[in-house]
PDB file of C-alpha atoms in Angstrom:
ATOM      1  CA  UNK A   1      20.425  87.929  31.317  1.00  0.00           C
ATOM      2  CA  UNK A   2      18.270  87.211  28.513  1.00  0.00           C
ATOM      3  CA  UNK A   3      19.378  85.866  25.420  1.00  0.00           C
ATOM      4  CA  UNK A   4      16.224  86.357  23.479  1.00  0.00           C
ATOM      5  CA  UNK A   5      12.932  88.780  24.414  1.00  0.00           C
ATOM      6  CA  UNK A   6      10.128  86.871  24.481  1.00  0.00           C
ATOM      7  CA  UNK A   7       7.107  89.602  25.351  1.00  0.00           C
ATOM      8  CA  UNK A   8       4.382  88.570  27.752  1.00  0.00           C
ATOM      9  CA  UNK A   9       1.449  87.868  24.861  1.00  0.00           C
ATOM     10  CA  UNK A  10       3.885  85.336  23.198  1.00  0.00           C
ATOM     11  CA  UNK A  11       4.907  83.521  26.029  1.00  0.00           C
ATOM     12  CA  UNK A  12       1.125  83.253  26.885  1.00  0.00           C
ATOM     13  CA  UNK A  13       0.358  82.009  23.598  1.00  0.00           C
ATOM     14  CA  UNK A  14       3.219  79.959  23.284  1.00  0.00           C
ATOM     15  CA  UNK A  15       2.337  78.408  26.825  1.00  0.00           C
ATOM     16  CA  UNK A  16      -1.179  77.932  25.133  1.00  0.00           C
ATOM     17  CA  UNK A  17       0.411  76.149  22.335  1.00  0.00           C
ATOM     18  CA  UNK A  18       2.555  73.941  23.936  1.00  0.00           C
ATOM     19  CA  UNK A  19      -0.356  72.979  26.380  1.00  0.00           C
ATOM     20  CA  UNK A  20      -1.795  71.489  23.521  1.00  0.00           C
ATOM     21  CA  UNK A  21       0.726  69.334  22.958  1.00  0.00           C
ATOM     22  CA  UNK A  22      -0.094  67.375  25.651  1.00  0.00           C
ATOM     23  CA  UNK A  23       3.519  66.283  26.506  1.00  0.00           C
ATOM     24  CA  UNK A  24       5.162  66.377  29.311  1.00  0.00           C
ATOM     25  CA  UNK A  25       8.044  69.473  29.765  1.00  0.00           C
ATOM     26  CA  UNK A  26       7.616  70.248  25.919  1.00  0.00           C
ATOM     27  CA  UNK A  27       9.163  73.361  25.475  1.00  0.00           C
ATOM     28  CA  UNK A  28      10.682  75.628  22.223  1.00  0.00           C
ATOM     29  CA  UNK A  29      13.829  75.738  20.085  1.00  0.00           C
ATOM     30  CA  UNK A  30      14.982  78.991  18.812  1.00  0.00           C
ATOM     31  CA  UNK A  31      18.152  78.817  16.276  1.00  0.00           C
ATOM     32  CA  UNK A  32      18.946  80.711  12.886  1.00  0.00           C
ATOM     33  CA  UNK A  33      19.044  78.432   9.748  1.00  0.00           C
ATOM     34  CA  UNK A  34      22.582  80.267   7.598  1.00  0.00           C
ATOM     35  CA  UNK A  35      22.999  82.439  10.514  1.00  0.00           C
ATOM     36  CA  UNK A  36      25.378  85.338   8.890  1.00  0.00           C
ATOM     37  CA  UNK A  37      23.775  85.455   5.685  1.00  0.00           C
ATOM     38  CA  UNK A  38      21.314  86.987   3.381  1.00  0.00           C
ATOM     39  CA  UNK A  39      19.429  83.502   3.717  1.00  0.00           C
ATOM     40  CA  UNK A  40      19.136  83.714   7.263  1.00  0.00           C
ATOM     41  CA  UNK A  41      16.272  82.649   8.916  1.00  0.00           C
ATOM     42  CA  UNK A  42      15.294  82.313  12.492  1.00  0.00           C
ATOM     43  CA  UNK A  43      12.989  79.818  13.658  1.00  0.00           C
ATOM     44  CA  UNK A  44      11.213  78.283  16.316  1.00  0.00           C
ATOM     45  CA  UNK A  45      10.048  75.031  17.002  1.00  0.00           C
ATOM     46  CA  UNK A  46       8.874  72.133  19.537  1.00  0.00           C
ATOM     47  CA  UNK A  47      11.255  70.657  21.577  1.00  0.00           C
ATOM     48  CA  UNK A  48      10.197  67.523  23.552  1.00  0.00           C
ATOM     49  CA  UNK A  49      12.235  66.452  26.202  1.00  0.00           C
ATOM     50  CA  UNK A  50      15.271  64.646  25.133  1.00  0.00           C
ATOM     51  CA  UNK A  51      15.350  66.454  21.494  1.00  0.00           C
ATOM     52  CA  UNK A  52      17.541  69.749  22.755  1.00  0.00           C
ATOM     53  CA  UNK A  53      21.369  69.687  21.709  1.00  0.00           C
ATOM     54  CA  UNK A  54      23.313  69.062  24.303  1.00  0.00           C
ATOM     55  CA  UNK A  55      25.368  72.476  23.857  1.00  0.00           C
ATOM     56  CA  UNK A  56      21.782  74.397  23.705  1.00  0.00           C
ATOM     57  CA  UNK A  57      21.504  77.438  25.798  1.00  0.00           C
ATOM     58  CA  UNK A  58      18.410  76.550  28.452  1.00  0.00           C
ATOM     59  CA  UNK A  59      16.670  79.480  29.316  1.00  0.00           C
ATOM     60  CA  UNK A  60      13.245  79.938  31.265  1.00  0.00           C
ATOM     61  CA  UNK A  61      10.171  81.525  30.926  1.00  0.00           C
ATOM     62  CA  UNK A  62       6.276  81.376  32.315  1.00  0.00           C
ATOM     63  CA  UNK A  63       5.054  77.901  31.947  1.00  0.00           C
ATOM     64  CA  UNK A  64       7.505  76.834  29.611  1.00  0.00           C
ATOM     65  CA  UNK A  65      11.415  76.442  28.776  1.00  0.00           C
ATOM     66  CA  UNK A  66      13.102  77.912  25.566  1.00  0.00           C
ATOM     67  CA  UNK A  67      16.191  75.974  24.576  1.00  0.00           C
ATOM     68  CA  UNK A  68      18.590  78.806  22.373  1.00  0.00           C
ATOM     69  CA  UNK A  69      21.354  76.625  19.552  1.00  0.00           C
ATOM     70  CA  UNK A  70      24.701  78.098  21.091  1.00  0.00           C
ATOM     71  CA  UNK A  71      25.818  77.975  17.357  1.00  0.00           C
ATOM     72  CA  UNK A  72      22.997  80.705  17.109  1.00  0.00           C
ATOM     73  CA  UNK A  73      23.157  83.231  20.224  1.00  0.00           C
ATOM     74  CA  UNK A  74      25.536  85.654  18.535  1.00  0.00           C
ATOM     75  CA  UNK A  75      23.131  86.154  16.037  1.00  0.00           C
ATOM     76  CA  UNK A  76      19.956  86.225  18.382  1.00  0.00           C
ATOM     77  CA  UNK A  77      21.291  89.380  20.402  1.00  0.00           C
ATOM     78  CA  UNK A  78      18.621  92.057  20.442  1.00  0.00           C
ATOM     79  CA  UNK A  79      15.826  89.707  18.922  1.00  0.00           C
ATOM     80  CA  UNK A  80      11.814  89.396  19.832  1.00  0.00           C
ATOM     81  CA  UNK A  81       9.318  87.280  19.878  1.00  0.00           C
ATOM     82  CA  UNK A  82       6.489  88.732  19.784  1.00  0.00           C
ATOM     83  CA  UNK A  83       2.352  87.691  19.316  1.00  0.00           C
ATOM     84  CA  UNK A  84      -0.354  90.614  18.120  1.00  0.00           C
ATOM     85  CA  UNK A  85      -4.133  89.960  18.247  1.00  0.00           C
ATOM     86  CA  UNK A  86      -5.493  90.331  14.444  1.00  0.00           C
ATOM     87  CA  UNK A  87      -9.018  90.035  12.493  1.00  0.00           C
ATOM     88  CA  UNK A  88      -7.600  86.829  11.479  1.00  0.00           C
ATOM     89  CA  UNK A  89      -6.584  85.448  15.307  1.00  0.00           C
ATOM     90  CA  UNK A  90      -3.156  86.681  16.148  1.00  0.00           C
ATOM     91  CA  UNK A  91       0.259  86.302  14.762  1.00  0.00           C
ATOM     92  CA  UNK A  92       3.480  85.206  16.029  1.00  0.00           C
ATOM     93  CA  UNK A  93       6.245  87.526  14.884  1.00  0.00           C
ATOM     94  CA  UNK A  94      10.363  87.026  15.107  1.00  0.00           C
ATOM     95  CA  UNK A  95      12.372  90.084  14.808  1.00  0.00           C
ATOM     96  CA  UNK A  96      16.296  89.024  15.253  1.00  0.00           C
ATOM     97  CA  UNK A  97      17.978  92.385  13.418  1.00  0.00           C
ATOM     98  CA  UNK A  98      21.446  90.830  13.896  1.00  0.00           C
ATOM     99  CA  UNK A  99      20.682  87.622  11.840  1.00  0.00           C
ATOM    100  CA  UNK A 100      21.990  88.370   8.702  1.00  0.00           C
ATOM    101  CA  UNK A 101      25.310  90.336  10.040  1.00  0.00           C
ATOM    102  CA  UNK A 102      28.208  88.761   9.959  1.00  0.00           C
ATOM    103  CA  UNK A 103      29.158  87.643  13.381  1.00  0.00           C
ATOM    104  CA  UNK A 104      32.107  85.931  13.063  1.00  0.00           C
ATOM    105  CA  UNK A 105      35.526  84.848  15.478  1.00  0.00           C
ATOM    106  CA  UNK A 106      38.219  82.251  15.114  1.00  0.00           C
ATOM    107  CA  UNK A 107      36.545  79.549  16.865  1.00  0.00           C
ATOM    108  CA  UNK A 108      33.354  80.056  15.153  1.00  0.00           C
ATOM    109  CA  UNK A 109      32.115  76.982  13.358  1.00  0.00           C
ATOM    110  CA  UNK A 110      33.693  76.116  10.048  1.00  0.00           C
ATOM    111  CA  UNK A 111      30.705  76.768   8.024  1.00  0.00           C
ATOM    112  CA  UNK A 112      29.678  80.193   9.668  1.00  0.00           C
ATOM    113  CA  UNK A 113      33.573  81.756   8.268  1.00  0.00           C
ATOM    114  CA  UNK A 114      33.032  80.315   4.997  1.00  0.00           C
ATOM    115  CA  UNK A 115      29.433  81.399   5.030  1.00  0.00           C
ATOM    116  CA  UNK A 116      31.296  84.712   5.682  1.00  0.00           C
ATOM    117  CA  UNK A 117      33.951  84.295   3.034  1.00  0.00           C
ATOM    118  CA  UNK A 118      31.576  83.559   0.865  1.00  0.00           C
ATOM    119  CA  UNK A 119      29.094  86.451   1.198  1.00  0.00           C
ATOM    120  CA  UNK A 120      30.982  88.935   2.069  1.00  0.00           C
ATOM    121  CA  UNK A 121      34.246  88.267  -0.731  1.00  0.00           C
ATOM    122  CA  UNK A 122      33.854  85.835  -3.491  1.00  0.00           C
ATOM    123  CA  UNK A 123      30.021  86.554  -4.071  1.00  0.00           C
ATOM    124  CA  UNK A 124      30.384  90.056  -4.698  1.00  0.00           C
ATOM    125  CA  UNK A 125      32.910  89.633  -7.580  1.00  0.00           C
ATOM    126  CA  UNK A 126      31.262  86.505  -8.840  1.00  0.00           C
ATOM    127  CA  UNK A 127      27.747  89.091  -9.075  1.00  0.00           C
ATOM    128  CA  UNK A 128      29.851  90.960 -12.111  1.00  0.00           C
ATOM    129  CA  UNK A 129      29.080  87.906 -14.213  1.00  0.00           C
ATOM    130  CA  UNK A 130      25.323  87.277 -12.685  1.00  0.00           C
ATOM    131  CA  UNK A 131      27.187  84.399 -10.819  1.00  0.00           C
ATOM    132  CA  UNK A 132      26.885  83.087  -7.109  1.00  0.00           C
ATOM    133  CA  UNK A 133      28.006  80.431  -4.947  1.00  0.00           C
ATOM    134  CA  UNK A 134      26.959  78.485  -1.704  1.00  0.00           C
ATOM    135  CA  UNK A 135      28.135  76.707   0.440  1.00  0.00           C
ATOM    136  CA  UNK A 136      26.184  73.303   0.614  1.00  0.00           C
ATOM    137  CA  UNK A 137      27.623  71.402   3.306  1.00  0.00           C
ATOM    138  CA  UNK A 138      31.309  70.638   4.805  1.00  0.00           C
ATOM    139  CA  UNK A 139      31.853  66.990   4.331  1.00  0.00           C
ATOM    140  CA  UNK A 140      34.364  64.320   5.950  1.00  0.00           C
ATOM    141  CA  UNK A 141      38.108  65.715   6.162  1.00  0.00           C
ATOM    142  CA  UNK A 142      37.043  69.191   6.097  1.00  0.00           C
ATOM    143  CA  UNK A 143      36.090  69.239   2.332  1.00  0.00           C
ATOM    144  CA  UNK A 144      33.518  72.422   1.677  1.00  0.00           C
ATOM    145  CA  UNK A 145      30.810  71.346  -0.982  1.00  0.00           C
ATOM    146  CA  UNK A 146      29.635  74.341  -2.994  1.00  0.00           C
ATOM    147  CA  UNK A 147      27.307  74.948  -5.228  1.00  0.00           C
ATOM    148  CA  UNK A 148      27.513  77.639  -8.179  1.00  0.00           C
ATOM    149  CA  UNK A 149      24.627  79.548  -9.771  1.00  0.00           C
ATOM    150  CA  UNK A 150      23.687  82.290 -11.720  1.00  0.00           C
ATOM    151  CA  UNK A 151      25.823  83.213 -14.883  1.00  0.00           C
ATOM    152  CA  UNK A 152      28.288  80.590 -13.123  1.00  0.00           C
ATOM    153  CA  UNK A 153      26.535  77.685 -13.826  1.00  0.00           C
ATOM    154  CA  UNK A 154      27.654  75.826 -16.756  1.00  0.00           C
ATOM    155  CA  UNK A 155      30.033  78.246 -17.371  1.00  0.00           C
ATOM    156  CA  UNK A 156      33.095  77.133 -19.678  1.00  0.00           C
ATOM    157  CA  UNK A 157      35.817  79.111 -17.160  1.00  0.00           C
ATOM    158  CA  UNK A 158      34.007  77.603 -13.891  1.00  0.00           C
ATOM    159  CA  UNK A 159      37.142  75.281 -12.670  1.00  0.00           C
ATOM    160  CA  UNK A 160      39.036  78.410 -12.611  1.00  0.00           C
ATOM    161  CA  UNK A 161      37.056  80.092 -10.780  1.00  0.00           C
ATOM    162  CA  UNK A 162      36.625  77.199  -8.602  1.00  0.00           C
ATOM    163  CA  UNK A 163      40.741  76.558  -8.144  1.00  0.00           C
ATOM    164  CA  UNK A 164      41.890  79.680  -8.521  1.00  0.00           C
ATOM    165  CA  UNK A 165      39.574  82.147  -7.231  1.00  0.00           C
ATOM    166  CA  UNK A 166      37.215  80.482  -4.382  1.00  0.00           C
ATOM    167  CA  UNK A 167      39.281  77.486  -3.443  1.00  0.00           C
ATOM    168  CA  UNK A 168      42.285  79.521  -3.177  1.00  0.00           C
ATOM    169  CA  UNK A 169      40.445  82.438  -1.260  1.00  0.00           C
ATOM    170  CA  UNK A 170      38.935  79.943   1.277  1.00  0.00           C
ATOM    171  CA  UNK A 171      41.995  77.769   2.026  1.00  0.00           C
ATOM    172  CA  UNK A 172      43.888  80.928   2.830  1.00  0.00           C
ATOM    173  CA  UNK A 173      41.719  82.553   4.908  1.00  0.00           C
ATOM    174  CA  UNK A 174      40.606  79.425   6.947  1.00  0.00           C
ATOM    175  CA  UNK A 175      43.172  76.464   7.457  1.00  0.00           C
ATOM    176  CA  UNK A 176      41.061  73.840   8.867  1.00  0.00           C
ATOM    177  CA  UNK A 177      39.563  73.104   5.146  1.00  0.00           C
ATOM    178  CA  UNK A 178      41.365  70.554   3.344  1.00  0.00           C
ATOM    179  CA  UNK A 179      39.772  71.176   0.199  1.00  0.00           C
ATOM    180  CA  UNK A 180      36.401  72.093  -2.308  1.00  0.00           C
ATOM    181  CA  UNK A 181      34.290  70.533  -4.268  1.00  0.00           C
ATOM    182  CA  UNK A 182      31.687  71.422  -6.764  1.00  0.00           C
ATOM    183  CA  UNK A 183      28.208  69.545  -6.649  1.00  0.00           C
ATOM    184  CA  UNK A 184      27.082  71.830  -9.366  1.00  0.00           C
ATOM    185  CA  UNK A 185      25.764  70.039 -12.710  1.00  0.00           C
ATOM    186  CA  UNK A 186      27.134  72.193 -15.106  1.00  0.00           C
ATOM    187  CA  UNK A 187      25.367  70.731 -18.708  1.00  0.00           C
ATOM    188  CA  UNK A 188      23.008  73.238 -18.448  1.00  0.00           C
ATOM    189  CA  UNK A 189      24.470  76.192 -20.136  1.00  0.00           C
ATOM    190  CA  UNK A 190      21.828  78.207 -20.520  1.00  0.00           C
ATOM    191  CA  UNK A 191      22.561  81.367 -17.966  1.00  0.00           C
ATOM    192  CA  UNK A 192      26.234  81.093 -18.200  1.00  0.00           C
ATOM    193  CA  UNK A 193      28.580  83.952 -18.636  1.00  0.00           C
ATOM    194  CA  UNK A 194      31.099  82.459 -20.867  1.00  0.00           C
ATOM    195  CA  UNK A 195      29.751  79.311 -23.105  1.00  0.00           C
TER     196      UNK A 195
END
């Protein structure tokens, strides 16, 4: 079963692309960058031999492999690649519907449910106040780095939305974080909802 629809013209010119290359068993990488989110973004790119994850998803097609992030496939169901002839040469198009949706379960990676959290609870009562947060990475011992903007940066009532709002929201709902931290710089007041 497929896991992505690649139609016939992009697989041709994706074949002719790769041929360029001139490398050996070159294929493609197809994964969504914030999968889940608003931000999402699905992508493709060159994948030499060697540079796949080990957990990618190998799947085959005319004259070249396509190598799908497993982190990803939930969020590539129903999605096309596609590649229509133009004035201007042709374009390569990705349509993945399900990118932005929430897609989450209990063993889904860490950031995908706080992603989720995040979108889905905390941002929409932050937006009251012109305020958002993200999520900028999950450090060592499980600590989620956020970052706050909007009306909540430099805000004067941001740690309490930080401890008791977001930090308390996210450790309930998923255990395995130990903690949150803001990498916000906060001396610029110049949005912020209370001064």
């Amino acid at each position: 079963m497929e896991m992505i629809t690649i139609t016939e013209s992009a697989q041709s010119y994706l074949h002719e692309l790769l041929k360029k290359q001139d490398t050996d068993g070159i294929g493609i990488r197809v994964f969504v960058l914030d999968p889940g989110t608003p931000k999402a973004e699905t992508c493709i790119s060159f994948c030499r031999p060697g540079e796949n994850q080990e957990d990618d998803l190998k799947e085959p097609f005319e004259g070249f492999d396509a190598w799908v992030e497993q982190r990803s496939v939930p969020f590539l169901e129903e999605a096309v690649v596609d590649y229509a002839q133009d004035k201007m040469g042709g374009q390569l198009t990705i349509k993945a519907p399900n990118s932005r949706l929430p897609k989450i379960r209990d063993d889904s990676p860490i950031e995908d449910r706080v992603n989720y959290v995040l979108y889905n609870e905390i941002n929409p009562s932050l937006a009251s106040h012109g305020g958002v947060v993200t999520l900028e990475d999950i450090v060592e011992d499980s600590v989620a780095v956020l970052r706050f903007g909007g009306g909540c940066q430099g805000c004067g009532m941001v740690d309490v939305t930080l401890k008791e709002g977001v930090e308390k929201t996210l450790m309930e709902q998923i255990p395995e974080l130990s903690g949150v931290r803001d990498a916000t710089d906060h001396s610029n007041r110049e949005n912020a909802y209370f001064k």
